[in-house]
XYZ file of C-alpha atoms in Angstrom:
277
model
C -85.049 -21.679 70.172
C -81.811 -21.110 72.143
C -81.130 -17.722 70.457
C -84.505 -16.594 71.477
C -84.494 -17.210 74.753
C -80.740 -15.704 75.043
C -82.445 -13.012 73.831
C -85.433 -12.673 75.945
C -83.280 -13.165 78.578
C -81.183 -9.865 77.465
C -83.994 -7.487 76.933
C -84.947 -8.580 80.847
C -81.753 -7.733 81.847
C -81.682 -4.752 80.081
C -85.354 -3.944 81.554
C -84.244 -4.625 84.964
C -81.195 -2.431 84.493
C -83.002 0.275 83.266
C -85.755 -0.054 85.953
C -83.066 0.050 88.747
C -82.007 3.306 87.534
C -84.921 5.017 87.014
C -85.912 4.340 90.658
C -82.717 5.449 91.511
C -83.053 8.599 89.889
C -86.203 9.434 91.020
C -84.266 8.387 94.406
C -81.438 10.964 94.445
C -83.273 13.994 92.794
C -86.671 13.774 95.235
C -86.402 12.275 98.028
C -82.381 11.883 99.014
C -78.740 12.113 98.234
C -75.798 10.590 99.746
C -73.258 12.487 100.739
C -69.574 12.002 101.912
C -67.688 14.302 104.419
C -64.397 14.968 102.689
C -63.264 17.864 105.265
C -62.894 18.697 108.628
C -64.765 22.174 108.152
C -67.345 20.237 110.555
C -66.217 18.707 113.253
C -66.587 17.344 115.681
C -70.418 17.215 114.513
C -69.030 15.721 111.483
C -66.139 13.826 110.938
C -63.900 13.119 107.574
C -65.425 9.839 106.793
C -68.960 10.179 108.011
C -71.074 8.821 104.808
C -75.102 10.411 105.197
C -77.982 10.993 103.112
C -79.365 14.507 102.506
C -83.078 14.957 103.165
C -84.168 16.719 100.243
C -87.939 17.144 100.996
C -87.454 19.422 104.265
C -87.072 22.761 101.939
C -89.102 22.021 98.731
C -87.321 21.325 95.211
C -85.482 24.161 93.294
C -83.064 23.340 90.473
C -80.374 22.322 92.934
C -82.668 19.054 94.364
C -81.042 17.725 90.231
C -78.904 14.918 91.072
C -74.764 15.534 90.315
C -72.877 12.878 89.131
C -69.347 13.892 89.510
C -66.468 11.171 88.875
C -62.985 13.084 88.451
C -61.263 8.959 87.521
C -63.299 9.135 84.781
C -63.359 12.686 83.398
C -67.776 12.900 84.750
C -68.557 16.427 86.078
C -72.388 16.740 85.320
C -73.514 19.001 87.966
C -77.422 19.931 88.816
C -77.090 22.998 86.942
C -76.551 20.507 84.084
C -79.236 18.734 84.332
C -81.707 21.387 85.474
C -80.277 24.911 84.610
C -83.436 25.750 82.972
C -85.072 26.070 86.745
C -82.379 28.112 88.068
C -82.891 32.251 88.814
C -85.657 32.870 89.960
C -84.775 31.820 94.068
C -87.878 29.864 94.265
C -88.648 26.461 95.541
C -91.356 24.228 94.767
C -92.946 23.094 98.029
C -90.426 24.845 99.356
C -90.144 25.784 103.492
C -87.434 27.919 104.903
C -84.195 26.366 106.688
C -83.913 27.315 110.731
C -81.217 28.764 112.242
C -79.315 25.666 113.025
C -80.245 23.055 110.769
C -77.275 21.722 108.978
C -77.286 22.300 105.397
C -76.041 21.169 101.754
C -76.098 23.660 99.545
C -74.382 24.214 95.835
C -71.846 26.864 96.166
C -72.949 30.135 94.753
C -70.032 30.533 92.097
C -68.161 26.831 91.624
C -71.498 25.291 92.185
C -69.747 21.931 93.798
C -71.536 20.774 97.529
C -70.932 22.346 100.638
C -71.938 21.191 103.990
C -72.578 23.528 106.780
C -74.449 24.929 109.885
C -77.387 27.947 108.752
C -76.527 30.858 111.365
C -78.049 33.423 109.965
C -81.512 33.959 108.137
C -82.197 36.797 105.618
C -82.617 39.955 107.435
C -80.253 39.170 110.792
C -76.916 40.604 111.383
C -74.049 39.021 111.916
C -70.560 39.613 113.274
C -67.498 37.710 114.681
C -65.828 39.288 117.720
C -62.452 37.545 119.258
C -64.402 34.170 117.840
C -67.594 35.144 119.236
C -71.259 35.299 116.668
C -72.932 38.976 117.524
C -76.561 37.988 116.229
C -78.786 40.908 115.586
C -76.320 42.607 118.526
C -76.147 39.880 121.013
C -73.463 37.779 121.491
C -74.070 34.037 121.225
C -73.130 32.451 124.129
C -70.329 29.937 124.306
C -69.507 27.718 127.287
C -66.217 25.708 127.301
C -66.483 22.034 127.083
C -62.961 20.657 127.429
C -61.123 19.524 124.882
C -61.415 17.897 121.146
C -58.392 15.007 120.469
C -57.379 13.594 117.435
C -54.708 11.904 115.898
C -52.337 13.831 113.891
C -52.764 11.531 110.619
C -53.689 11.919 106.876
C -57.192 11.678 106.953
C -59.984 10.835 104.286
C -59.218 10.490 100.441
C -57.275 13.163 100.151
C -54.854 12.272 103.033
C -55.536 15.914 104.649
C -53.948 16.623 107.598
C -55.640 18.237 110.498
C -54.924 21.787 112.771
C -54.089 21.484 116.178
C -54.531 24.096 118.550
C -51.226 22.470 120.354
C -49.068 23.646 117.533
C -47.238 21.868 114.923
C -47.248 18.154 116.031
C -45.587 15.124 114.564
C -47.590 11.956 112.676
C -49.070 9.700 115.663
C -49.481 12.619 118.438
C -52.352 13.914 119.678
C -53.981 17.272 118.535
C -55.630 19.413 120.405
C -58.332 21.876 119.816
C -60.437 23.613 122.076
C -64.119 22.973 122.323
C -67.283 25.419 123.040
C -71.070 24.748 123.537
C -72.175 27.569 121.179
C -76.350 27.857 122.135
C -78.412 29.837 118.955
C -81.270 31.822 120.480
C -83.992 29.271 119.612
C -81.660 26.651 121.832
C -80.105 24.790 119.413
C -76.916 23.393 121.201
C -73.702 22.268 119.243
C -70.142 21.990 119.790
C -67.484 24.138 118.049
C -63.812 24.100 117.987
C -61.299 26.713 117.818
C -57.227 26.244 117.322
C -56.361 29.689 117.814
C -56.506 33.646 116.869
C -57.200 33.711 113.271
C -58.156 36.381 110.840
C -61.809 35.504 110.592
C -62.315 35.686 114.212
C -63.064 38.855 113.824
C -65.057 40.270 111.167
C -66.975 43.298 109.996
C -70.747 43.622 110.048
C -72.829 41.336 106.908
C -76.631 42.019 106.554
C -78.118 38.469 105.316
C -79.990 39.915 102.198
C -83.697 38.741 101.461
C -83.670 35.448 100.023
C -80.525 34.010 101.504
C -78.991 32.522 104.080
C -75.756 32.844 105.854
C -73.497 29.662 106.563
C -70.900 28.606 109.324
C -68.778 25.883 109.838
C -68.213 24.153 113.443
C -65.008 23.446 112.920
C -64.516 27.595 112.953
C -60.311 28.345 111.948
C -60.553 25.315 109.346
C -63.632 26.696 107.081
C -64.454 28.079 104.281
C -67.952 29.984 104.413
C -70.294 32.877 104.195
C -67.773 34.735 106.086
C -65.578 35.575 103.067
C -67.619 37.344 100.566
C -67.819 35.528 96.847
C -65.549 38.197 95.290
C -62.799 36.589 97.892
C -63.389 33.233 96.601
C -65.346 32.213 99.649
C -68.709 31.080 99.922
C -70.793 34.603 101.125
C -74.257 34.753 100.830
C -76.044 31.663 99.758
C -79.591 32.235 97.716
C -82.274 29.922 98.906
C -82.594 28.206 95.160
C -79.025 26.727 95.516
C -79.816 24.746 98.866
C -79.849 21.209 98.205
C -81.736 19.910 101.564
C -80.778 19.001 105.184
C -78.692 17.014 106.899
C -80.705 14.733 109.050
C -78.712 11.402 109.839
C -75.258 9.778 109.863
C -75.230 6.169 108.103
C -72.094 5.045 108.910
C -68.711 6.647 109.146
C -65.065 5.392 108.106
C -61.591 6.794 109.366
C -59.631 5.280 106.877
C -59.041 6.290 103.080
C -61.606 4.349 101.757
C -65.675 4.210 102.757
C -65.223 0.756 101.592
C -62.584 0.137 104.046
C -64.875 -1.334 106.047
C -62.878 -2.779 108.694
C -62.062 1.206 109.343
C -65.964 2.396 110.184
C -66.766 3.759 113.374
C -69.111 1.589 115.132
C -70.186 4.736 117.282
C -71.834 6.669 114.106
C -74.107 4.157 112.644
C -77.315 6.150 112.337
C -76.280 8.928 114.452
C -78.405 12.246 114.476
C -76.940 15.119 113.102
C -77.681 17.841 115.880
């Protein structure tokens, strides 16, 4: 009697277990998928810490809405491609809808195919060029308004201990950093902040025509990202196809400053569910 009930009391286990992840899987690949900031390519909208979830219904389903399970501790990289790679080429989306110029975005990286976060500027068919730090949309400058000044500590930050760019130079550990900040308003009038630390090479930049089917990406953060403004062959991000969009940005959960999201003495009790604008 007591080995059958030990045993019942496995298989429920097991059934429970099994349950648990199927909802969770149905979770992460429809509905939506957490994500953790690990760079400062987007602040100050988003910080090194800031733990969200990525609303995968707003643009449909492609092959990229496949959940990635990627542990480097353990040796796991399964990536959606993986799972799903069957879906993938012909740009489509099931139930899909189009990203607007602003939304903030995670998409697969065309050529590594690991996660990127950031901000849709241009949609396919626009132009777009950087002048002296300025976006020339379809030939008119986006405005920019200054809005003071962005401080943070000069401190390894997140997992990877990363230190940040000030525009104040090369600081020690413990002083402040400095980088200027700018209201940037898109011509719809979406409003966001962006930062800039000095005259750097992508500042200025030739003239990219956002092919059908894809979308060009910025980061806020504009001297300390990696994006659509260096083309694919550079190793940059360039031109992202609509398929390899993973869904939008809507909400920050909570947000830690320390090493460790489960640090939790370290969260920032002024980002619990804050919009992602």
């Amino acid at each position: 009697m007591l080995g059958s009930a030990v045993w019942a009391s496995i298989k429920e286990t097991v059934k429970t277990v099994v349950y648990a992840l199927l909802i969770a899987g149905v979770f992460r690949t429809f509905l939506f998928q957490p994500f953790w900031i690990p760079s400062g390519s987007m602040k100050e909208t988003l910080l090194i810490g800031d733990f969200l979830f990525v609303n995968k219904m707003a643009y449909g389903y492609s092959y990229a809405s496949c959940p990635s399970i990627i542990i480097p501790r353990f040796g796991i990289d399964v990536d959606a491609e993986d799972f799903c790679g069957v879906f993938k080429g012909g740009n489509d989306r099931l139930m899909g809808s189009e990203p607007e110029r602003g939304d903030v975005v995670v998409f697969r990286h065309p050529v590594t195919g690991r996660d990127f976060i950031k901000r849709v500027i241009g949609l396919p068919g626009d132009t777009i060029q950087v002048q002296e730090g300025v976006i020339i949309l379809n030939g008119t400058e986006i405005p920019q308004t200054e809005a003071g000044l962005f401080t943070e500590t000069m401190e390894h930050q997140g997992s990877a201990g990363n230190l940040p760019r000030c525009a104040n130079g090369a600081v020690g550990l413990g002083a402040e950093c400095l980088k200027q900040r700018f209201t940037e308003t898109l011509p719809e009038g979406t409003q966001y902040t962006v930062l800039n630390i000095g005259d750097r090479d992508l500042d200025n930049t030739g003239i990219f025509t956002v092919p059908e089917g894809q979308y060009f990406f910025m980061g806020d953060n504009r001297d300390n990202s990696s994006d659509s403004r260096v083309p694919q062959i550079s190793r940059g991000v360039g031109f992202v196809p609509y398929e390899d969009i993973v869904g939008r940005a809507d909400r920050i959960m909570f947000s830690s400053s320390g090493r460790s999201l489960l640090a939790f003495w370290t969260w920032r009790s002024d980002r619990y569910f804050k919009a992602v604008e």
